[in-house]
Amino acid sequence: MPTITFQYGDQSFPVQAEAGESVMMAAARHRVPGIDADCGGGCSCATCHVYAPEEAALPEPSDMEKDMLDFADALTDASRLSCQITVTRWTASLT
Ligand code: FES
């Protein structure tokens, strides 16, 4: 089972995720702070914004995700919407 380590401020939250679920769902199931996911994963709120490390080697975001990321605060090149990332067998750190 993949482990995703979320970092929020100076705290780390390692969570067990199910392959096939979204990173947002794994965070929500473990009540990770900072991931509100107001739209429930519909790619229409940007409140599931995370920073994905380059070593996660994620697929490129879709055009829909890119458009919604414009509404996220503190956007960087590492910004992603966690509801649009499907958990695979990798282990990652997300902030
Ligand atoms: S949960 Fe709303 S955009 Fe990801």
PDB file of C-alpha atoms and ligand atoms in Angstrom:
ATOM      1  CA  MET A   1       0.000   0.000   0.000  1.00  0.00           C
ATOM      2  CA  PRO A   2       1.550   3.337  -1.007  1.00  0.00           C
ATOM      3  CA  THR A   3       2.467   5.838   1.672  1.00  0.00           C
ATOM      4  CA  ILE A   4       2.079   9.524   0.946  1.00  0.00           C
ATOM      5  CA  THR A   5       3.658  11.979   3.334  1.00  0.00           C
ATOM      6  CA  PHE A   6       1.897  15.318   3.444  1.00  0.00           C
ATOM      7  CA  GLN A   7       3.674  18.246   5.009  1.00  0.00           C
ATOM      8  CA  TYR A   8       1.672  21.107   6.456  1.00  0.00           C
ATOM      9  CA  GLY A   9       3.727  23.803   8.097  1.00  0.00           C
ATOM     10  CA  ASP A  10       6.378  22.005  10.113  1.00  0.00           C
ATOM     11  CA  GLN A  11       4.257  18.890  10.616  1.00  0.00           C
ATOM     12  CA  SER A  12       4.349  15.689   8.570  1.00  0.00           C
ATOM     13  CA  PHE A  13       1.339  13.456   7.989  1.00  0.00           C
ATOM     14  CA  PRO A  14       2.218  10.062   6.500  1.00  0.00           C
ATOM     15  CA  VAL A  15      -0.913   8.306   5.257  1.00  0.00           C
ATOM     16  CA  GLN A  16      -1.610   4.950   3.698  1.00  0.00           C
ATOM     17  CA  ALA A  17      -3.319   5.373   0.340  1.00  0.00           C
ATOM     18  CA  GLU A  18      -5.175   2.939  -1.857  1.00  0.00           C
ATOM     19  CA  ALA A  19      -3.906   2.520  -5.392  1.00  0.00           C
ATOM     20  CA  GLY A  20      -6.533   3.961  -7.698  1.00  0.00           C
ATOM     21  CA  GLU A  21      -7.911   6.599  -5.342  1.00  0.00           C
ATOM     22  CA  SER A  22      -7.020  10.259  -5.654  1.00  0.00           C
ATOM     23  CA  VAL A  23      -4.380  11.821  -3.453  1.00  0.00           C
ATOM     24  CA  MET A  24      -7.120  14.168  -2.214  1.00  0.00           C
ATOM     25  CA  MET A  25      -9.285  11.235  -1.089  1.00  0.00           C
ATOM     26  CA  ALA A  26      -6.367   9.734   0.830  1.00  0.00           C
ATOM     27  CA  ALA A  27      -5.795  13.088   2.534  1.00  0.00           C
ATOM     28  CA  ALA A  28      -9.471  13.556   3.324  1.00  0.00           C
ATOM     29  CA  ARG A  29      -9.816  10.046   4.743  1.00  0.00           C
ATOM     30  CA  HIS A  30      -6.970  10.818   7.156  1.00  0.00           C
ATOM     31  CA  ARG A  31      -8.122  14.385   7.837  1.00  0.00           C
ATOM     32  CA  VAL A  32      -4.883  15.948   6.635  1.00  0.00           C
ATOM     33  CA  PRO A  33      -5.071  19.677   7.426  1.00  0.00           C
ATOM     34  CA  GLY A  34      -4.860  22.162   4.588  1.00  0.00           C
ATOM     35  CA  ILE A  35      -6.707  20.057   2.033  1.00  0.00           C
ATOM     36  CA  ASP A  36     -10.292  21.253   2.175  1.00  0.00           C
ATOM     37  CA  ALA A  37     -11.468  19.777  -1.148  1.00  0.00           C
ATOM     38  CA  ASP A  38     -14.612  21.885  -1.154  1.00  0.00           C
ATOM     39  CA  CYS A  39     -15.869  20.532  -4.487  1.00  0.00           C
ATOM     40  CA  GLY A  40     -15.347  16.911  -3.519  1.00  0.00           C
ATOM     41  CA  GLY A  41     -12.891  16.210  -6.291  1.00  0.00           C
ATOM     42  CA  GLY A  42     -14.696  17.829  -9.199  1.00  0.00           C
ATOM     43  CA  CYS A  43     -11.737  20.000 -10.237  1.00  0.00           C
ATOM     44  CA  SER A  44     -13.718  23.159  -9.574  1.00  0.00           C
ATOM     45  CA  CYS A  45     -12.386  24.702  -6.352  1.00  0.00           C
ATOM     46  CA  ALA A  46      -8.563  24.467  -6.094  1.00  0.00           C
ATOM     47  CA  THR A  47      -8.800  23.909  -2.330  1.00  0.00           C
ATOM     48  CA  CYS A  48      -6.928  20.632  -2.708  1.00  0.00           C
ATOM     49  CA  HIS A  49      -3.789  22.417  -3.900  1.00  0.00           C
ATOM     50  CA  VAL A  50      -0.517  20.642  -3.076  1.00  0.00           C
ATOM     51  CA  TYR A  51       3.105  20.912  -4.095  1.00  0.00           C
ATOM     52  CA  ALA A  52       4.357  17.703  -5.668  1.00  0.00           C
ATOM     53  CA  PRO A  53       8.083  16.953  -5.574  1.00  0.00           C
ATOM     54  CA  GLU A  54       9.763  16.472  -8.912  1.00  0.00           C
ATOM     55  CA  GLU A  55      10.773  12.918  -7.924  1.00  0.00           C
ATOM     56  CA  ALA A  56       7.101  11.948  -7.842  1.00  0.00           C
ATOM     57  CA  ALA A  57       7.341  11.972 -11.661  1.00  0.00           C
ATOM     58  CA  LEU A  58       3.638  12.683 -12.057  1.00  0.00           C
ATOM     59  CA  PRO A  59       1.968  12.818 -15.449  1.00  0.00           C
ATOM     60  CA  GLU A  60       1.398  16.310 -16.801  1.00  0.00           C
ATOM     61  CA  PRO A  61      -1.749  18.047 -15.527  1.00  0.00           C
ATOM     62  CA  SER A  62      -4.741  18.140 -17.838  1.00  0.00           C
ATOM     63  CA  ASP A  63      -5.872  21.423 -19.367  1.00  0.00           C
ATOM     64  CA  MET A  64      -8.779  21.459 -16.920  1.00  0.00           C
ATOM     65  CA  GLU A  65      -6.389  21.096 -13.957  1.00  0.00           C
ATOM     66  CA  LYS A  66      -4.132  23.818 -15.332  1.00  0.00           C
ATOM     67  CA  ASP A  67      -7.078  26.169 -15.707  1.00  0.00           C
ATOM     68  CA  MET A  68      -8.244  25.543 -12.128  1.00  0.00           C
ATOM     69  CA  LEU A  69      -4.725  25.914 -10.729  1.00  0.00           C
ATOM     70  CA  ASP A  70      -4.913  29.568 -11.762  1.00  0.00           C
ATOM     71  CA  PHE A  71      -7.262  29.995  -8.789  1.00  0.00           C
ATOM     72  CA  ALA A  72      -4.841  28.461  -6.262  1.00  0.00           C
ATOM     73  CA  ASP A  73      -2.865  30.623  -3.848  1.00  0.00           C
ATOM     74  CA  ALA A  74       0.931  30.623  -3.923  1.00  0.00           C
ATOM     75  CA  LEU A  75       1.179  28.836  -7.250  1.00  0.00           C
ATOM     76  CA  THR A  76       4.577  27.360  -8.145  1.00  0.00           C
ATOM     77  CA  ASP A  77       5.865  25.004 -10.844  1.00  0.00           C
ATOM     78  CA  ALA A  78       5.265  22.182  -8.346  1.00  0.00           C
ATOM     79  CA  SER A  79       1.596  23.053  -7.840  1.00  0.00           C
ATOM     80  CA  ARG A  80      -0.973  20.359  -8.483  1.00  0.00           C
ATOM     81  CA  LEU A  81      -4.552  19.645  -7.539  1.00  0.00           C
ATOM     82  CA  SER A  82      -4.507  16.552  -5.373  1.00  0.00           C
ATOM     83  CA  CYS A  83      -7.949  15.477  -6.595  1.00  0.00           C
ATOM     84  CA  GLN A  84      -6.488  15.079 -10.071  1.00  0.00           C
ATOM     85  CA  ILE A  85      -3.599  12.834  -9.016  1.00  0.00           C
ATOM     86  CA  THR A  86      -4.342   9.134  -8.948  1.00  0.00           C
ATOM     87  CA  VAL A  87      -2.402   7.112  -6.415  1.00  0.00           C
ATOM     88  CA  THR A  88      -0.208   4.469  -7.951  1.00  0.00           C
ATOM     89  CA  ARG A  89       2.430   2.321  -6.320  1.00  0.00           C
ATOM     90  CA  TRP A  90       4.840   5.174  -5.690  1.00  0.00           C
ATOM     91  CA  THR A  91       5.575   6.753  -2.351  1.00  0.00           C
ATOM     92  CA  ALA A  92       5.597  10.512  -2.327  1.00  0.00           C
ATOM     93  CA  SER A  93       5.855  13.583  -0.203  1.00  0.00           C
ATOM     94  CA  LEU A  94       3.379  16.344  -0.817  1.00  0.00           C
ATOM     95  CA  THR A  95       3.072  19.704   0.854  1.00  0.00           C
TER      96      THR A  95
HETATM   97  S1  FES B   1     -11.207  19.061  -4.632  1.00  0.00           S
HETATM   98 FE1  FES B   1     -11.910  20.790  -5.712  1.00  0.00          FE
HETATM   99  S2  FES B   1     -10.418  21.087  -7.249  1.00  0.00           S
HETATM  100 FE2  FES B   1      -9.700  19.380  -6.149  1.00  0.00          FE
END
